[in-house]
Each structure stands twice: as structure tokens, then as C-alpha cells.
Amino acid sequence: MKNLYVLGNWKSNKTLEEAKAWIEQFVSRASELPKEVTVIVCPAFHHIPLFDGITFPAHLGSQNISAYAPGAYTGEVAAAMLEHVVEYVMIGHSERRKYQGETDEIVAQKASLVIAAGMKPVVCVSDVDQVRALHARIANFSEKGMLLYEPLSAIGTGQADSPEKANNMAHDITNIIGSAPILYGGSVVAANVGGFTSQEYIAGVGVGGASLDPEKFIQVIVGATARASVK
Ligand code: PGA
């Protein structure tokens, strides 16, 4: 059976109190989480200490990282600062490419720093050119990280891609990058997740909106194991 990933991306949401309530509810339901799913939660940086000292039934990731080593870069969090704090680091989400002007160059630079710090980069891509650009800069990326494929038309719109189209794209991506796990993201909810996770080249999903509510997120995680039964 292939590894199965569900990554929740809270984006720019949640006060500390809201995050605490989410964590409490999620932890109280830990026994319902299927063992075969690797769950990754990516909150904002200031939430991360809330996960200290608790038995959290998932892995932690950050949504971003500095493109520079530690030093005089006001407002940035460098990869070396997050070592042993999170295991995964999202890089180059389409919202960052659009609003923060992140280029393929910057994305690759960030991915290199994350790999050097011993964490796993989750590089977000929305077309094969971005995959080629990553592969050209980090030839062995496949051994070190994973990709989250998110078509722009599907993010936050309620218009998920069709599982078959997403699988074709994941296949194309695999042909370029190699064996790295390819996740699909864009309007994933409990009702459609099994359609994506049952596809041959899709190793899991990235979840934005539906990860903000612990109940909905747990339903997505459970639904991910339904695989071919949900189409
Ligand atoms: P969405 O976001 O699930 O709200 O569509 C996905 C993402 O951007 O990761």
C-alpha cells in the first residue's frame, strides 16, 4: 500500500485562542485517525509553541521559510531556526508566488535551505514548468521532499480538479521529478478526497479551507482511506 499524506494548511488564519481550541478538539479525537495516513498540520509560526508538551497525533509543518540563512533579515524565519521544531516546510504556495512575488529561483533556494537543515520541503506547483525549474536546480529533489500540485482554478473555489486530470498531471510531474510523493490540492473536502487518493500517482492531498475546522479535517483524513470507493 502506498504512503498516504493529508496536509492541512491553515494559511493566514486563527488567533492563539482559536488555534488552542482546534488543537484540543483534534487531540481528543486522536483515536479516530487512521494509522495509515501521515497527517501534517501547517499553522502560522506564532501557533507552533502551542503544540509543545502535548501528544499531538500528527506532524508539524510551516507554511513558509526565509530564502536566507539566519542573520539580518528582519521579519524572516530561517530554516536553521526551525530545525527540530517542524518536520515539513511548505514552499512556493501559489498565493506566495502571486502576492509575495516568489520566483522559481527563490523557491529552489528555500528548498535547498530546508533540505540542508534536515527538514522535508513540500514544494507547491501549479504547472509542469515550475516542476522543471525545480528539477533543473535541485536534481535529487525526489529523494528529499515532496510536491503539492494545486491547479490555480481549484484553490479556494469549491471547483476541485477531476481526480483523473489530477492523476495525469501527477504522472507528468513524476516523469520530470522522479519518485517524490505528489499530493493534490484545491477544494479538497471529505466528499471528494477518496477520488484523489485512489489515483495511482497521487500520494495524498493538501487541504486549505476544510482544515480550519477540526471536525471537517478529521472527515477528510478518514475519507482519504476510502480510496476507490468514493468517486
Ligand atoms: P483550499 O486550499 O483547500 O481552500 O482550496 C488549498 C490550498 O491552497 O492549499
mmCIF file of C-alpha atoms and ligand atoms in Angstrom:
data_model
loop_
_atom_site.group_PDB
_atom_site.id
_atom_site.type_symbol
_atom_site.label_atom_id
_atom_site.label_comp_id
_atom_site.label_asym_id
_atom_site.label_seq_id
_atom_site.Cartn_x
_atom_site.Cartn_y
_atom_site.Cartn_z
ATOM 1 C CA MET A 1 0.000 0.000 0.000
ATOM 2 C CA LYS A 2 1.377 3.436 -0.893
ATOM 3 C CA ASN A 3 2.069 6.051 1.778
ATOM 4 C CA LEU A 4 -0.856 8.390 2.199
ATOM 5 C CA TYR A 5 -0.488 12.033 3.239
ATOM 6 C CA VAL A 6 -3.029 14.637 4.308
ATOM 7 C CA LEU A 7 -1.555 18.109 4.778
ATOM 8 C CA GLY A 8 -3.653 20.844 6.396
ATOM 9 C CA ASN A 9 -2.696 24.424 5.561
ATOM 10 C CA TRP A 10 -4.298 26.977 7.892
ATOM 11 C CA LYS A 11 -2.971 29.857 5.746
ATOM 12 C CA SER A 12 -3.311 33.275 7.450
ATOM 13 C CA ASN A 13 -5.990 32.242 9.939
ATOM 14 C CA LYS A 14 -6.592 31.712 13.658
ATOM 15 C CA THR A 15 -5.882 33.672 16.819
ATOM 16 C CA LEU A 16 -3.996 31.848 19.572
ATOM 17 C CA GLU A 17 -7.283 31.053 21.321
ATOM 18 C CA GLU A 18 -8.803 29.644 18.132
ATOM 19 C CA ALA A 19 -5.716 27.560 17.492
ATOM 20 C CA LYS A 20 -5.779 26.203 21.075
ATOM 21 C CA ALA A 21 -9.414 25.176 20.691
ATOM 22 C CA TRP A 22 -8.644 23.461 17.343
ATOM 23 C CA ILE A 23 -5.734 21.529 18.866
ATOM 24 C CA GLU A 24 -7.787 20.414 21.897
ATOM 25 C CA GLN A 25 -10.604 19.135 19.728
ATOM 26 C CA PHE A 26 -8.263 17.385 17.294
ATOM 27 C CA VAL A 27 -6.283 15.708 20.092
ATOM 28 C CA SER A 28 -9.479 14.489 21.779
ATOM 29 C CA ARG A 29 -10.368 12.631 18.571
ATOM 30 C CA ALA A 30 -6.927 11.085 18.031
ATOM 31 C CA SER A 31 -8.251 7.517 18.274
ATOM 32 C CA GLU A 32 -10.370 8.070 15.139
ATOM 33 C CA LEU A 33 -7.396 8.872 12.931
ATOM 34 C CA PRO A 34 -6.474 6.038 10.555
ATOM 35 C CA LYS A 35 -2.928 4.842 11.221
ATOM 36 C CA GLU A 36 -2.036 4.596 7.538
ATOM 37 C CA VAL A 37 -2.374 8.343 6.983
ATOM 38 C CA THR A 38 0.537 10.680 7.672
ATOM 39 C CA VAL A 39 -1.170 13.874 8.786
ATOM 40 C CA ILE A 40 0.748 17.157 8.576
ATOM 41 C CA VAL A 41 -0.622 20.370 10.089
ATOM 42 C CA CYS A 42 0.831 23.675 8.886
ATOM 43 C CA PRO A 43 -0.206 26.518 11.188
ATOM 44 C CA ALA A 44 1.260 30.032 11.292
ATOM 45 C CA PHE A 45 4.619 30.472 13.037
ATOM 46 C CA HIS A 46 3.163 32.004 16.214
ATOM 47 C CA HIS A 47 0.955 28.918 16.775
ATOM 48 C CA ILE A 48 3.856 26.478 16.820
ATOM 49 C CA PRO A 49 4.639 26.683 20.587
ATOM 50 C CA LEU A 50 1.036 25.629 21.291
ATOM 51 C CA PHE A 51 1.976 22.147 20.093
ATOM 52 C CA ASP A 52 4.799 21.833 22.667
ATOM 53 C CA GLY A 53 4.408 19.413 25.543
ATOM 54 C CA ILE A 54 1.307 17.678 24.183
ATOM 55 C CA THR A 55 0.918 14.347 22.461
ATOM 56 C CA PHE A 56 -0.120 15.633 19.086
ATOM 57 C CA PRO A 57 -1.295 12.878 16.730
ATOM 58 C CA ALA A 58 0.153 14.498 13.591
ATOM 59 C CA HIS A 59 3.312 16.048 12.218
ATOM 60 C CA LEU A 60 4.010 19.762 12.133
ATOM 61 C CA GLY A 61 4.919 21.873 9.145
ATOM 62 C CA SER A 62 5.417 25.575 8.484
ATOM 63 C CA GLN A 63 3.815 27.440 5.598
ATOM 64 C CA ASN A 64 6.941 29.294 4.578
ATOM 65 C CA ILE A 65 10.638 29.834 5.302
ATOM 66 C CA SER A 66 13.212 32.526 4.670
ATOM 67 C CA ALA A 67 15.231 32.388 1.454
ATOM 68 C CA TYR A 68 18.300 33.355 3.519
ATOM 69 C CA ALA A 69 20.469 31.879 6.242
ATOM 70 C CA PRO A 70 19.968 33.297 9.775
ATOM 71 C CA GLY A 71 21.092 36.902 10.078
ATOM 72 C CA ALA A 72 19.995 40.469 9.458
ATOM 73 C CA TYR A 73 16.732 39.727 7.620
ATOM 74 C CA THR A 74 14.058 41.416 9.708
ATOM 75 C CA GLY A 75 10.802 39.516 9.912
ATOM 76 C CA GLU A 76 12.137 36.306 8.374
ATOM 77 C CA VAL A 77 12.287 32.845 9.938
ATOM 78 C CA ALA A 78 15.308 30.935 8.660
ATOM 79 C CA ALA A 79 15.362 27.168 8.049
ATOM 80 C CA ALA A 80 18.084 26.645 10.643
ATOM 81 C CA MET A 81 15.786 28.295 13.250
ATOM 82 C CA LEU A 82 13.057 25.709 12.605
ATOM 83 C CA GLU A 83 15.228 22.609 12.755
ATOM 84 C CA HIS A 84 13.733 20.218 15.360
ATOM 85 C CA VAL A 85 10.653 22.473 15.562
ATOM 86 C CA VAL A 86 8.796 21.303 12.444
ATOM 87 C CA GLU A 87 9.428 18.346 10.143
ATOM 88 C CA TYR A 88 7.928 19.766 6.937
ATOM 89 C CA VAL A 89 8.129 23.166 5.279
ATOM 90 C CA MET A 90 5.727 24.329 2.590
ATOM 91 C CA ILE A 91 7.438 26.378 -0.106
ATOM 92 C CA GLY A 92 6.175 28.396 -3.052
ATOM 93 C CA HIS A 93 2.438 28.171 -2.443
ATOM 94 C CA SER A 94 0.693 29.863 -5.379
ATOM 95 C CA GLU A 95 -0.512 32.590 -3.013
ATOM 96 C CA ARG A 96 3.117 33.374 -2.149
ATOM 97 C CA ARG A 97 4.161 33.213 -5.801
ATOM 98 C CA LYS A 98 1.341 35.668 -6.573
ATOM 99 C CA TYR A 99 1.323 38.081 -3.603
ATOM 100 C CA GLN A 100 4.951 37.869 -2.465
ATOM 101 C CA GLY A 101 6.465 37.522 -5.928
ATOM 102 C CA GLU A 102 8.223 34.217 -5.201
ATOM 103 C CA THR A 103 10.040 33.033 -8.306
ATOM 104 C CA ASP A 104 11.262 29.542 -9.217
ATOM 105 C CA GLU A 105 14.713 30.758 -8.195
ATOM 106 C CA ILE A 106 13.559 31.751 -4.710
ATOM 107 C CA VAL A 107 11.550 28.550 -4.329
ATOM 108 C CA ALA A 108 14.605 26.416 -5.140
ATOM 109 C CA GLN A 109 16.794 28.480 -2.815
ATOM 110 C CA LYS A 110 14.316 27.925 0.034
ATOM 111 C CA ALA A 111 14.048 24.212 -0.728
ATOM 112 C CA SER A 112 17.858 23.868 -0.579
ATOM 113 C CA LEU A 113 17.997 25.571 2.816
ATOM 114 C CA VAL A 114 15.209 23.345 4.155
ATOM 115 C CA ILE A 115 16.972 20.201 2.936
ATOM 116 C CA ALA A 116 20.274 21.397 4.435
ATOM 117 C CA ALA A 117 18.519 21.896 7.795
ATOM 118 C CA GLY A 118 17.237 18.308 7.721
ATOM 119 C CA MET A 119 13.548 19.047 7.130
ATOM 120 C CA LYS A 120 11.316 17.966 4.260
ATOM 121 C CA PRO A 121 10.318 20.617 1.714
ATOM 122 C CA VAL A 122 6.782 20.445 0.331
ATOM 123 C CA VAL A 123 7.097 22.465 -2.861
ATOM 124 C CA CYS A 124 3.819 23.758 -4.275
ATOM 125 C CA VAL A 125 3.462 23.835 -8.054
ATOM 126 C CA SER A 126 0.642 24.626 -10.413
ATOM 127 C CA ASP A 127 2.229 23.661 -13.740
ATOM 128 C CA VAL A 128 4.968 21.474 -15.172
ATOM 129 C CA ASP A 129 7.249 24.450 -15.900
ATOM 130 C CA GLN A 130 7.571 25.034 -12.153
ATOM 131 C CA VAL A 131 8.448 21.348 -11.719
ATOM 132 C CA ARG A 132 11.090 21.538 -14.458
ATOM 133 C CA ALA A 133 12.536 24.670 -12.870
ATOM 134 C CA LEU A 134 12.847 22.884 -9.520
ATOM 135 C CA HIS A 135 14.384 19.780 -11.064
ATOM 136 C CA ALA A 136 16.906 21.868 -13.003
ATOM 137 C CA ARG A 137 18.085 23.493 -9.762
ATOM 138 C CA ILE A 138 17.863 20.527 -7.353
ATOM 139 C CA ALA A 139 18.482 17.349 -9.332
ATOM 140 C CA ASN A 140 17.981 14.993 -6.352
ATOM 141 C CA PHE A 141 14.869 16.724 -5.019
ATOM 142 C CA SER A 142 12.915 13.481 -5.276
ATOM 143 C CA GLU A 143 14.965 11.877 -2.516
ATOM 144 C CA LYS A 144 14.454 14.812 -0.171
ATOM 145 C CA GLY A 145 10.976 16.245 -0.449
ATOM 146 C CA MET A 146 7.514 16.149 -1.930
ATOM 147 C CA LEU A 147 5.345 18.186 -4.263
ATOM 148 C CA LEU A 148 1.892 19.624 -3.789
ATOM 149 C CA TYR A 149 0.193 20.122 -7.162
ATOM 150 C CA GLU A 150 -2.545 22.749 -6.980
ATOM 151 C CA PRO A 151 -4.276 23.994 -10.144
ATOM 152 C CA LEU A 152 -4.988 27.713 -9.698
ATOM 153 C CA SER A 153 -8.626 27.323 -10.696
ATOM 154 C CA ALA A 154 -9.227 24.868 -7.838
ATOM 155 C CA ILE A 155 -7.761 26.737 -4.869
ATOM 156 C CA GLY A 156 -10.466 28.031 -2.546
ATOM 157 C CA THR A 157 -13.103 27.954 -5.290
ATOM 158 C CA GLY A 158 -15.073 24.811 -4.485
ATOM 159 C CA GLN A 159 -14.182 23.642 -8.017
ATOM 160 C CA ALA A 160 -11.796 20.759 -7.427
ATOM 161 C CA ASP A 161 -9.970 19.299 -10.410
ATOM 162 C CA SER A 162 -11.246 15.935 -11.615
ATOM 163 C CA PRO A 163 -9.273 13.081 -9.991
ATOM 164 C CA GLU A 164 -8.378 11.709 -13.444
ATOM 165 C CA LYS A 165 -6.974 15.054 -14.647
ATOM 166 C CA ALA A 166 -5.067 15.497 -11.411
ATOM 167 C CA ASN A 167 -3.671 11.973 -11.766
ATOM 168 C CA ASN A 168 -2.500 12.683 -15.333
ATOM 169 C CA MET A 169 -0.749 15.786 -14.081
ATOM 170 C CA ALA A 170 0.802 13.874 -11.178
ATOM 171 C CA HIS A 171 2.048 11.320 -13.713
ATOM 172 C CA ASP A 172 3.622 14.081 -15.841
ATOM 173 C CA ILE A 173 5.215 15.544 -12.718
ATOM 174 C CA THR A 174 6.604 12.147 -11.714
ATOM 175 C CA ASN A 175 8.139 11.784 -15.173
ATOM 176 C CA ILE A 176 10.056 15.020 -14.602
ATOM 177 C CA ILE A 177 10.965 14.876 -10.934
ATOM 178 C CA GLY A 178 11.178 11.161 -10.127
ATOM 179 C CA SER A 179 9.703 9.268 -7.212
ATOM 180 C CA ALA A 180 8.820 12.113 -4.795
ATOM 181 C CA PRO A 181 5.294 11.841 -3.363
ATOM 182 C CA ILE A 182 2.866 14.051 -5.330
ATOM 183 C CA LEU A 183 -0.079 15.500 -3.411
ATOM 184 C CA TYR A 184 -3.124 17.127 -4.988
ATOM 185 C CA GLY A 185 -4.613 20.307 -3.513
ATOM 186 C CA GLY A 186 -7.549 22.564 -4.378
ATOM 187 C CA SER A 187 -11.038 22.396 -2.836
ATOM 188 C CA VAL A 188 -10.467 19.001 -1.239
ATOM 189 C CA VAL A 189 -13.289 18.034 1.137
ATOM 190 C CA ALA A 190 -14.464 14.791 2.745
ATOM 191 C CA ALA A 191 -16.810 14.059 -0.161
ATOM 192 C CA ASN A 192 -14.128 14.154 -2.878
ATOM 193 C CA VAL A 193 -10.883 13.163 -1.133
ATOM 194 C CA GLY A 194 -11.193 9.407 -1.800
ATOM 195 C CA GLY A 195 -11.408 10.078 -5.531
ATOM 196 C CA PHE A 196 -7.982 11.710 -5.423
ATOM 197 C CA THR A 197 -6.265 9.297 -3.044
ATOM 198 C CA SER A 198 -7.399 6.314 -5.117
ATOM 199 C CA GLN A 199 -5.384 7.569 -8.113
ATOM 200 C CA GLU A 200 -2.161 5.792 -8.945
ATOM 201 C CA TYR A 201 0.173 8.801 -8.968
ATOM 202 C CA ILE A 202 -1.429 10.811 -6.153
ATOM 203 C CA ALA A 203 0.082 10.160 -2.717
ATOM 204 C CA GLY A 204 -2.255 12.375 -0.741
ATOM 205 C CA VAL A 205 -3.907 15.766 -0.533
ATOM 206 C CA GLY A 206 -3.336 19.334 0.611
ATOM 207 C CA VAL A 207 -6.307 20.859 2.389
ATOM 208 C CA GLY A 208 -6.866 24.582 2.951
ATOM 209 C CA GLY A 209 -10.409 25.640 3.874
ATOM 210 C CA ALA A 210 -11.505 22.224 5.134
ATOM 211 C CA SER A 211 -8.558 22.051 7.559
ATOM 212 C CA LEU A 212 -9.717 25.071 9.558
ATOM 213 C CA ASP A 213 -12.424 23.103 11.341
ATOM 214 C CA PRO A 214 -11.057 20.039 13.186
ATOM 215 C CA GLU A 215 -14.247 18.057 12.567
ATOM 216 C CA LYS A 216 -14.111 18.656 8.778
ATOM 217 C CA PHE A 217 -10.392 17.972 8.722
ATOM 218 C CA ILE A 218 -10.827 14.629 10.507
ATOM 219 C CA GLN A 219 -13.532 13.708 7.998
ATOM 220 C CA VAL A 220 -11.084 14.423 5.167
ATOM 221 C CA ILE A 221 -8.403 12.300 6.849
ATOM 222 C CA VAL A 222 -10.809 9.393 7.325
ATOM 223 C CA GLY A 223 -12.162 9.883 3.787
ATOM 224 C CA ALA A 224 -8.662 9.684 2.343
ATOM 225 C CA THR A 225 -8.614 5.978 3.178
ATOM 226 C CA ALA A 226 -11.878 5.329 1.303
ATOM 227 C CA ARG A 227 -9.883 5.481 -1.935
ATOM 228 C CA ALA A 228 -11.660 3.933 -4.894
ATOM 229 C CA SER A 229 -14.967 3.641 -3.072
ATOM 230 C CA VAL A 230 -15.524 7.395 -3.387
ATOM 231 C CA LYS A 231 -15.591 8.688 -6.937
HETATM 232 P P1 PGA B 1 -8.407 25.012 -0.456
HETATM 233 O O1 PGA B 1 -6.869 25.445 -0.458
HETATM 234 O O2 PGA B 1 -8.475 23.604 0.111
HETATM 235 O O3 PGA B 1 -9.086 26.006 0.430
HETATM 236 O O4 PGA B 1 -8.884 25.054 -1.868
HETATM 237 C C1 PGA B 1 -5.887 24.545 -0.876
HETATM 238 C C2 PGA B 1 -4.536 25.163 -0.736
HETATM 239 O O5 PGA B 1 -4.318 26.290 -1.179
HETATM 240 O O6 PGA B 1 -3.625 24.514 -0.167
#
